XYZ file of C-alpha atoms in Angstrom:
612
model
C -103.495 27.903 28.768
C -100.096 26.529 27.797
C -99.219 25.357 24.308
C -100.232 28.812 23.146
C -98.658 29.900 19.845
C -96.489 32.953 20.523
C -94.909 35.346 18.025
C -91.795 37.231 19.144
C -91.115 40.643 17.605
C -87.564 41.604 18.606
C -84.762 43.038 16.520
C -81.924 41.829 18.765
C -81.485 38.210 17.716
C -79.654 36.972 20.832
C -82.333 38.389 23.122
C -85.073 36.950 20.939
C -83.539 33.449 20.862
C -82.981 33.504 24.618
C -86.589 34.525 25.115
C -87.756 31.746 22.837
C -85.836 29.145 24.863
C -87.399 30.401 28.087
C -90.878 30.239 26.585
C -90.392 26.690 25.358
C -89.278 25.554 28.836
C -92.596 26.951 30.036
C -94.453 24.791 27.473
C -95.311 27.681 25.153
C -94.944 27.248 21.396
C -92.909 29.951 19.616
C -94.056 30.015 16.015
C -91.492 32.587 14.782
C -89.168 35.449 15.551
C -89.390 38.607 13.403
C -87.543 41.892 13.688
C -89.794 44.489 12.061
C -93.368 45.725 12.173
C -93.964 44.876 8.536
C -92.824 41.272 9.067
C -94.945 41.002 12.217
C -98.109 42.132 10.431
C -97.460 39.705 7.600
C -96.917 36.828 10.036
C -100.059 37.647 12.010
C -102.176 37.762 8.840
C -100.808 34.331 7.861
C -100.872 32.425 11.142
C -102.850 34.455 13.751
C -100.832 33.610 16.903
C -102.454 33.383 20.330
C -100.086 35.954 21.880
C -97.487 38.475 20.691
C -94.416 39.544 22.666
C -93.272 42.784 21.041
C -90.310 45.042 21.660
C -91.155 48.735 21.289
C -87.884 49.610 19.524
C -87.799 47.462 16.371
C -86.533 47.749 12.801
C -88.396 49.477 10.001
C -90.647 52.523 9.691
C -92.972 51.455 12.485
C -92.047 50.955 16.099
C -93.703 48.308 18.222
C -96.545 50.587 19.373
C -97.486 51.538 15.803
C -97.307 47.894 14.773
C -99.568 46.934 17.658
C -102.122 49.542 16.548
C -102.284 47.992 13.078
C -102.554 44.458 14.424
C -105.151 45.264 17.063
C -107.266 47.095 14.469
C -107.668 43.880 12.510
C -107.091 41.028 14.964
C -108.140 40.239 18.526
C -104.704 39.074 19.677
C -103.261 39.970 23.079
C -99.965 41.877 22.920
C -97.368 42.280 25.668
C -94.696 44.930 25.167
C -91.064 44.277 26.040
C -89.247 47.516 26.611
C -86.331 49.234 28.236
C -88.244 52.543 27.907
C -90.238 53.180 31.048
C -91.017 56.890 30.579
C -94.614 57.976 31.043
C -95.035 59.171 27.465
C -94.033 55.795 25.999
C -96.137 53.823 28.438
C -99.133 56.069 27.764
C -98.759 55.458 24.012
C -98.521 51.727 24.620
C -101.604 51.610 26.813
C -103.716 53.255 24.114
C -103.189 50.270 21.833
C -105.161 48.004 24.171
C -102.094 46.006 25.142
C -102.372 43.330 27.794
C -99.249 44.306 29.711
C -95.615 45.232 29.435
C -92.378 43.898 30.865
C -89.369 46.080 31.576
C -86.042 44.776 30.404
C -84.220 43.024 31.874
C -86.838 40.734 33.366
C -86.901 37.490 35.336
C -88.473 34.241 34.172
C -91.071 34.481 36.930
C -92.144 37.944 35.791
C -92.404 36.741 32.208
C -94.504 33.723 33.108
C -96.833 35.663 35.442
C -97.399 38.425 32.907
C -98.237 35.956 30.139
C -100.648 34.045 32.349
C -102.410 37.242 33.382
C -102.645 38.456 29.768
C -104.064 35.171 28.490
C -106.536 34.941 31.337
C -107.706 38.526 30.797
C -108.027 37.950 27.049
C -109.963 34.730 27.541
C -112.410 36.455 29.931
C -112.880 39.433 27.607
C -113.402 37.164 24.614
C -116.108 35.224 26.393
C -117.852 38.422 27.403
C -117.621 39.925 23.928
C -118.909 36.768 22.266
C -121.868 36.593 24.604
C -122.631 40.225 24.169
C -122.484 40.324 20.381
C -126.188 39.628 19.961
C -127.102 42.236 22.556
C -124.859 44.845 20.970
C -126.233 44.121 17.529
C -129.777 44.449 18.803
C -128.859 47.738 20.490
C -127.454 49.021 17.175
C -130.580 48.003 15.269
C -132.823 49.684 17.759
C -130.884 52.927 17.481
C -131.130 52.982 13.695
C -134.671 51.635 13.304
C -136.712 52.288 16.420
C -139.953 51.183 14.797
C -139.029 47.523 14.295
C -138.922 44.830 16.942
C -135.477 43.212 16.644
C -136.582 39.703 17.582
C -139.608 39.266 15.329
C -138.932 41.974 12.738
C -142.487 43.145 13.274
C -143.497 46.742 13.778
C -143.213 47.585 17.501
C -145.434 49.563 19.830
C -143.853 52.870 18.774
C -144.989 52.267 15.169
C -148.527 51.378 16.209
C -149.753 54.977 16.022
C -148.322 55.444 12.525
C -149.945 52.224 11.288
C -153.265 53.272 12.750
C -153.129 56.656 11.008
C -152.072 54.944 7.768
C -155.029 52.553 7.877
C -157.450 55.384 8.572
C -156.130 57.356 5.611
C -156.706 54.325 3.353
C -160.481 54.569 3.710
C -161.746 58.098 4.198
C -165.322 56.953 4.296
C -164.696 54.447 7.117
C -167.374 54.397 9.782
C -168.838 51.877 12.151
C -171.959 51.412 14.147
C -171.801 51.791 17.864
C -170.339 48.856 19.789
C -173.103 46.407 20.696
C -173.402 45.105 24.201
C -173.447 41.502 23.043
C -169.906 40.204 23.339
C -169.819 37.100 21.201
C -172.714 37.680 18.737
C -171.613 40.901 17.042
C -173.952 42.550 14.585
C -173.164 43.298 10.954
C -172.901 46.749 9.421
C -174.057 47.942 6.080
C -172.125 46.813 3.026
C -170.791 50.226 2.185
C -169.417 50.833 5.675
C -165.946 49.771 6.739
C -164.477 48.984 10.104
C -161.068 48.937 11.754
C -160.554 46.452 14.563
C -157.738 46.185 17.102
C -157.154 42.767 18.649
C -154.909 42.595 21.711
C -153.332 39.120 22.064
C -151.442 37.579 25.005
C -150.284 34.045 25.783
C -151.946 32.566 28.857
C -149.623 31.756 31.797
C -146.674 33.217 29.919
C -144.770 34.076 33.121
C -144.555 30.409 34.135
C -143.707 29.318 30.591
C -140.801 31.701 30.130
C -139.326 30.866 33.535
C -139.321 27.222 32.506
C -137.893 27.791 29.034
C -135.249 30.436 29.687
C -134.656 33.491 27.500
C -133.296 31.770 24.387
C -136.097 29.229 24.086
C -138.649 31.851 25.078
C -137.565 33.840 22.032
C -137.932 30.770 19.828
C -141.464 30.332 21.177
C -142.331 33.959 20.461
C -141.128 33.534 16.860
C -143.211 30.373 16.485
C -146.292 32.185 17.773
C -145.646 35.014 15.315
C -145.646 32.432 12.508
C -149.093 31.265 13.589
C -150.420 34.806 13.742
C -148.946 35.550 10.338
C -150.637 32.453 8.884
C -153.930 33.752 10.217
C -153.510 37.220 8.668
C -152.584 35.622 5.341
C -155.690 33.430 5.497
C -157.825 36.576 5.985
C -156.034 38.734 3.437
C -159.060 38.703 1.084
C -161.249 39.971 3.934
C -159.056 42.653 5.515
C -155.846 44.623 5.351
C -153.889 43.613 8.446
C -150.753 44.237 10.436
C -149.217 42.558 13.495
C -147.466 44.737 16.084
C -145.379 43.413 18.939
C -146.200 45.437 22.065
C -144.001 43.634 24.559
C -142.902 40.093 25.405
C -145.882 37.856 24.564
C -148.312 40.667 23.865
C -149.267 41.649 20.313
C -151.750 43.955 18.665
C -153.362 42.891 15.381
C -154.911 45.669 13.263
C -157.627 44.568 10.860
C -158.683 47.250 8.396
C -161.176 47.353 5.530
C -163.514 44.844 7.200
C -167.239 45.116 6.438
C -168.535 43.107 9.369
C -167.520 42.769 12.992
C -167.822 39.038 12.607
C -164.623 39.140 10.504
C -162.686 40.141 13.629
C -164.285 37.440 15.754
C -163.711 34.851 13.046
C -160.075 35.877 12.994
C -159.830 35.473 16.764
C -161.439 32.015 16.524
C -158.940 31.028 13.843
C -156.056 32.084 16.079
C -157.381 29.969 18.954
C -157.802 27.035 16.562
C -154.256 27.334 15.188
C -152.826 27.460 18.703
C -154.305 24.053 19.457
C -151.457 22.321 17.642
C -148.362 21.875 19.805
C -145.099 23.799 19.641
C -141.775 21.931 19.617
C -139.123 24.045 21.359
C -135.718 22.492 22.044
C -137.205 18.991 21.859
C -139.881 20.035 24.345
C -143.536 19.833 23.249
C -145.671 22.750 24.465
C -149.398 23.420 24.223
C -150.445 27.036 24.424
C -153.668 28.966 24.876
C -154.184 32.669 24.485
C -156.542 35.456 25.478
C -157.677 38.223 23.121
C -159.605 41.445 23.430
C -161.215 43.249 20.509
C -162.175 46.900 20.083
C -163.465 48.755 17.031
C -162.880 52.165 15.598
C -166.333 53.717 15.275
C -168.098 56.973 14.495
C -166.997 58.448 17.784
C -163.513 58.751 16.279
C -161.671 57.198 19.196
C -157.879 57.555 19.181
C -155.411 54.694 19.130
C -154.566 55.034 22.847
C -158.166 54.575 23.902
C -158.789 51.791 21.381
C -155.745 49.886 22.601
C -156.818 50.486 26.165
C -160.258 49.021 25.410
C -158.762 45.967 23.706
C -156.425 45.390 26.665
C -159.340 45.601 29.098
C -161.223 43.008 27.081
C -158.147 40.795 26.861
C -157.559 40.936 30.590
C -161.200 40.111 31.242
C -160.773 37.075 28.967
C -157.770 36.050 31.037
C -159.723 36.466 34.282
C -162.379 34.151 32.803
C -159.790 31.368 32.445
C -158.188 32.289 29.129
C -158.316 30.457 25.791
C -161.007 32.858 24.577
C -161.628 36.327 23.195
C -163.848 39.129 24.448
C -165.260 42.161 22.725
C -164.951 45.456 24.487
C -168.344 46.726 25.723
C -169.606 49.381 28.090
C -170.674 46.656 30.524
C -167.128 45.310 30.510
C -165.951 48.807 31.422
C -168.064 48.574 34.545
C -166.656 45.157 35.427
C -163.027 46.207 35.188
C -163.476 49.804 36.383
C -161.345 49.182 39.450
C -158.357 48.508 37.223
C -159.047 51.148 34.615
C -156.600 53.668 35.992
C -153.834 51.054 36.102
C -154.604 49.917 32.569
C -154.507 53.513 31.331
C -151.233 54.160 33.152
C -149.817 50.927 31.773
C -150.671 52.021 28.226
C -149.076 55.434 28.844
C -146.046 53.757 30.402
C -145.454 51.869 27.146
C -144.789 55.230 25.467
C -143.038 56.964 28.333
C -139.538 55.879 27.323
C -140.106 56.720 23.693
C -141.469 60.143 24.548
C -138.654 60.819 27.069
C -141.113 61.384 29.896
C -138.980 59.524 32.468
C -136.396 61.301 34.554
C -133.916 60.344 37.258
C -133.713 62.232 40.531
C -130.656 61.835 42.733
C -130.550 61.751 46.509
C -127.102 62.233 48.087
C -125.616 59.816 50.541
C -123.528 61.638 53.140
C -120.410 60.261 54.811
C -120.667 60.716 58.598
C -116.874 60.770 58.772
C -116.377 63.727 56.448
C -119.798 65.361 56.314
C -119.478 65.418 52.510
C -121.372 63.749 49.720
C -119.983 60.252 49.173
C -122.508 58.773 46.820
C -125.952 59.090 45.359
C -129.054 56.975 44.869
C -130.816 57.169 41.513
C -134.625 57.369 41.811
C -136.996 57.331 38.847
C -139.768 59.863 38.289
C -142.362 60.055 35.524
C -143.283 63.408 33.990
C -146.711 62.408 32.748
C -148.041 64.896 30.113
C -151.459 65.075 31.792
C -150.950 63.949 35.386
C -147.711 65.772 36.077
C -144.844 64.343 38.109
C -145.682 60.766 39.230
C -143.749 59.145 42.088
C -142.465 55.593 41.580
C -144.861 54.060 44.103
C -147.675 54.963 41.641
C -146.297 53.115 38.633
C -143.510 50.676 39.538
C -146.001 48.010 40.648
C -147.768 48.395 37.277
C -144.454 48.037 35.477
C -143.585 44.909 37.450
C -146.977 43.311 36.752
C -146.736 43.953 33.011
C -143.044 43.132 32.444
C -142.343 46.778 31.623
C -140.031 46.806 34.635
C -137.262 45.206 32.528
C -136.825 47.947 29.910
C -137.620 50.533 32.578
C -134.950 49.173 34.912
C -132.408 48.936 32.136
C -133.040 52.576 31.203
C -132.453 53.576 34.843
C -129.150 51.707 34.945
C -127.956 53.132 31.629
C -128.934 56.688 32.518
C -127.522 56.597 36.042
C -124.176 55.203 34.912
C -123.811 57.709 32.090
C -124.690 60.635 34.350
C -122.308 59.480 37.084
C -119.528 59.273 34.495
C -120.306 62.884 33.496
C -119.897 63.933 37.121
C -116.643 62.009 37.305
C -115.345 63.850 34.261
C -116.338 67.115 35.935
C -113.980 66.308 38.813
C -116.307 64.446 41.231
C -114.633 61.110 40.591
C -115.331 59.893 44.134
C -119.061 59.616 43.507
C -120.754 56.214 43.536
C -124.291 55.588 42.308
C -126.809 53.170 43.784
C -129.537 51.723 41.623
C -132.401 49.456 42.683
C -132.498 46.146 40.805
C -135.934 44.596 40.442
C -136.624 40.906 40.877
C -137.358 40.507 37.144
C -134.042 42.106 36.220
C -132.114 39.976 38.657
C -133.638 36.816 37.248
C -132.735 37.671 33.658
C -130.504 34.922 32.323
C -128.390 37.497 30.443
C -128.130 39.946 33.349
C -124.313 39.634 33.492
C -124.026 40.548 29.819
C -126.506 43.406 30.142
C -124.522 44.895 33.025
C -121.276 44.455 31.139
C -122.658 46.295 28.178
C -124.035 49.140 30.264
C -120.653 49.583 31.945
C -118.869 49.378 28.617
C -121.175 51.941 26.982
C -121.032 54.397 29.895
C -117.281 53.901 30.519
C -118.052 54.172 34.255
C -115.600 52.217 36.405
C -117.727 49.323 37.791
C -116.632 49.847 41.397
C -118.681 53.069 41.406
C -121.938 51.214 40.658
C -123.948 49.781 43.577
C -126.866 47.459 42.883
C -129.510 47.423 45.627
C -131.530 44.241 46.104
C -134.113 43.330 48.683
C -134.099 40.108 50.650
C -137.396 39.112 49.024
C -135.631 38.845 45.648
C -132.917 36.553 47.001
C -134.839 34.014 49.064
C -136.367 31.797 46.394
C -133.193 29.974 45.289
C -130.321 30.855 47.591
C -127.627 28.762 45.885
C -128.405 30.071 42.423
C -128.674 33.657 43.620
C -125.318 33.496 45.393
C -123.766 32.389 42.098
C -125.421 35.308 40.278
C -124.180 37.805 42.850
C -120.654 36.418 42.588
C -120.760 36.836 38.801
C -121.854 40.453 39.264
C -119.065 41.085 41.788
C -116.513 39.765 39.271
C -117.349 42.806 37.199
C -116.310 44.987 40.155
C -119.857 46.096 40.923
C -120.847 46.562 44.600
C -123.846 44.657 46.055
C -126.119 46.303 48.606
C -128.811 44.595 50.687
C -131.714 47.059 50.784
C -134.264 47.339 53.610
C -132.075 45.264 55.938
C -133.855 43.958 59.010
C -137.325 43.705 57.511
C -136.878 40.073 56.454
C -137.119 37.205 58.852
C -133.791 35.705 57.859
C -131.594 38.730 57.075
C -129.022 37.868 59.715
C -128.410 34.415 58.268
C -128.019 35.756 54.760
C -125.247 38.132 55.739
C -122.940 35.127 56.101
C -123.987 33.529 52.818
C -124.366 36.330 50.300
C -121.406 38.414 49.053
C -122.770 41.786 50.141
C -120.614 44.919 50.322
C -123.217 47.256 51.840
C -126.327 46.973 53.972
C -129.013 49.633 54.169
C -130.911 49.986 57.452
C -134.606 50.359 56.757
C -136.252 53.577 57.806
C -138.521 51.759 60.249
C -135.463 51.162 62.505
C -134.237 54.757 62.134
C -137.464 56.604 62.872
C -137.389 58.128 66.376
C -134.261 56.143 67.127
C -133.351 58.658 69.815
C -136.609 57.977 71.708
C -137.409 54.360 70.751
C -135.104 52.091 72.767
C -135.963 48.975 70.709
C -135.052 50.738 67.460
C -131.869 52.047 69.057
C -130.771 48.567 70.157
C -131.562 47.039 66.737
C -129.777 49.776 64.783
C -126.711 49.663 67.022
C -126.528 45.873 66.733
C -126.837 46.015 62.943
C -123.999 48.532 62.686
C -121.690 46.601 64.994
C -122.340 43.297 63.297
C -121.934 44.728 59.800
C -118.616 46.295 60.698
C -117.372 42.997 62.117
C -118.239 41.477 58.727
C -116.436 44.383 57.004
C -119.633 45.696 55.471
C -120.476 49.367 54.952
C -123.715 50.546 56.616
C -126.061 53.120 55.117
C -129.092 54.395 57.029
C -131.955 55.789 54.964
C -134.931 57.985 55.794
C -133.155 60.396 58.153
C -135.696 63.071 59.109
C -134.367 64.640 62.330
C -131.069 65.902 63.724
C -131.480 63.608 66.721
C -131.585 60.562 64.416
C -128.496 61.818 62.605
C -126.591 62.408 65.834
C -127.440 58.961 67.167
C -126.222 57.255 63.996
C -123.033 59.308 64.005
C -122.357 58.284 67.602
C -122.754 54.604 66.699
C -120.429 54.977 63.700
C -122.872 54.432 60.867
C -120.919 55.022 57.647
C -123.368 56.929 55.459
C -126.857 58.409 55.728
C -129.504 59.731 53.400
C -132.842 61.385 53.941
C -134.874 64.533 53.496
C -133.179 66.153 56.504
C -130.006 66.335 54.436
C -131.468 66.624 50.924
C -134.562 65.546 49.096
C -134.030 63.743 45.754
C -132.952 66.297 43.155
C -133.031 66.470 39.360
C -129.678 66.451 37.570
C -129.150 70.225 37.356
C -129.979 70.813 41.022
C -127.814 67.921 42.177
C -124.895 69.210 40.054
C -125.226 72.587 41.794
C -125.179 70.797 45.165
C -121.944 69.066 44.190
C -120.374 72.346 43.157
C -121.230 73.914 46.525
C -119.109 71.264 48.245
C -121.443 71.625 51.189
C -120.524 70.309 54.605
C -123.491 68.376 55.946
C -121.982 67.869 59.389
C -124.566 69.218 61.795
C -123.822 66.884 64.663
C -123.145 68.572 67.987
C -120.318 66.717 69.808
C -121.806 67.680 73.162
C -125.176 66.154 72.239
C -123.454 62.964 71.134
C -121.732 62.664 74.481
C -125.096 63.004 76.182
C -126.337 59.698 74.792
């Protein structure tokens, strides 16, 4: 990092020249010495140095802090203050400029060199993070201002689908259709004066494998290329229908065809899509051949709503995939019978698409209790779904659906964002000791831009990263140990804590403790249950706690249901516990009340501990 261009802002010439000589002996390049804020701003605008050393007391109408504010507002240049003023008020003013350090006069050469190295290293790291995050931040901004447009493809997104559907219906008041025929690939015609609206659900076959091979950036290029093909098809059919393409998620699209007089128009469109996909895609000098599956449903005289129509199209599409892909299927009553086992999941998946938009998701918080103090030390964030018809749905009912459909990624990101923001609110209310644990899914952990997503979430929430704990299961980590260790180390560089969830359930957990950079291990409930009466569980739990402490890891036991279990864990010096015995998961307001009570959860009887 040497040979950096440095600007000195110092109004005492002898001090400035002496400083310049020291810097040059350290292989830094001093581009100029100026004595006022005005001169400093002019020089920065002209030459943009790599670092500024600025005295706080300088000539002119602006002091060094005011000058730094102007410079930092227009330039990303690290500034180190040189000052003889060490009072709290001055240092507080200086810190608000985003400075990279300060050195108290007089200073030694070693202090100067170390401070410069630290400032340049910090700036380089922050610049790399900011550059990498720029696209993500821009996308976030666009989504906030235009929630109906998919930022990657610039197509309408799933939230706009309902509006498009209503618009198309209003365009032909006399629209009607005959009942859906049972024949799947030989659809009948309708009378000339009748009009139909078709919904085609489209998905790329084997997309999971493709995107894992390509990576996120090339995956996005492929999605754009597929959109071009779909757009070509809608343009080809523009004299036969009014159409719109909607991106539902990842590789899944809905195509609305309105003003069509025959069902065969929709099937001809699907055949054209399959035909156009036969030509290869060139992505990053890699030639790819794709196939796709499609399902088609029609708006008919039963006046079905968009949710049910999309559900029908998705059923037909999934049936096409089950039949090997590279085909389309029409939705029929017989198909309903074939896929009836999955109908509830498909319906829930459709509803889950809208759950975030409709603010139906909610976080509950279960406290983690320190066995040393008996007080709340942290909290685990747990998602719940307030379904408008089914009521409160536990995560075990919908998380597997989210994981299977890739909805787990936006869902998991929402949990992280919400948990971090809420924890920061509790910190600001005086509970600044509170840490929050969030489960990280396998899909999230494998995201190539996970580091940048986490950085942005922390930046937006302003939560100090050491108060965020990410819980991962062994199953997530076993597929590529070397790569996953690197990912965990990147996460830890942010200051985030790493927790191994469900410890002891995997066949190789003990070996991984030495390889992975964990901070916390959570003992699975199966080793805690009846620990006071089950000698095997007692031996396992005690061994885990002792071993973890030797490795300087914190131990959390979950699923505590009885006082006997709690007492046993306290005796064996488990660090923290959570479970319904202490508190069930609570919504925000109830958990806030629990914090305000400052309850002592210590219910361990010392005499009963001694009895073990």
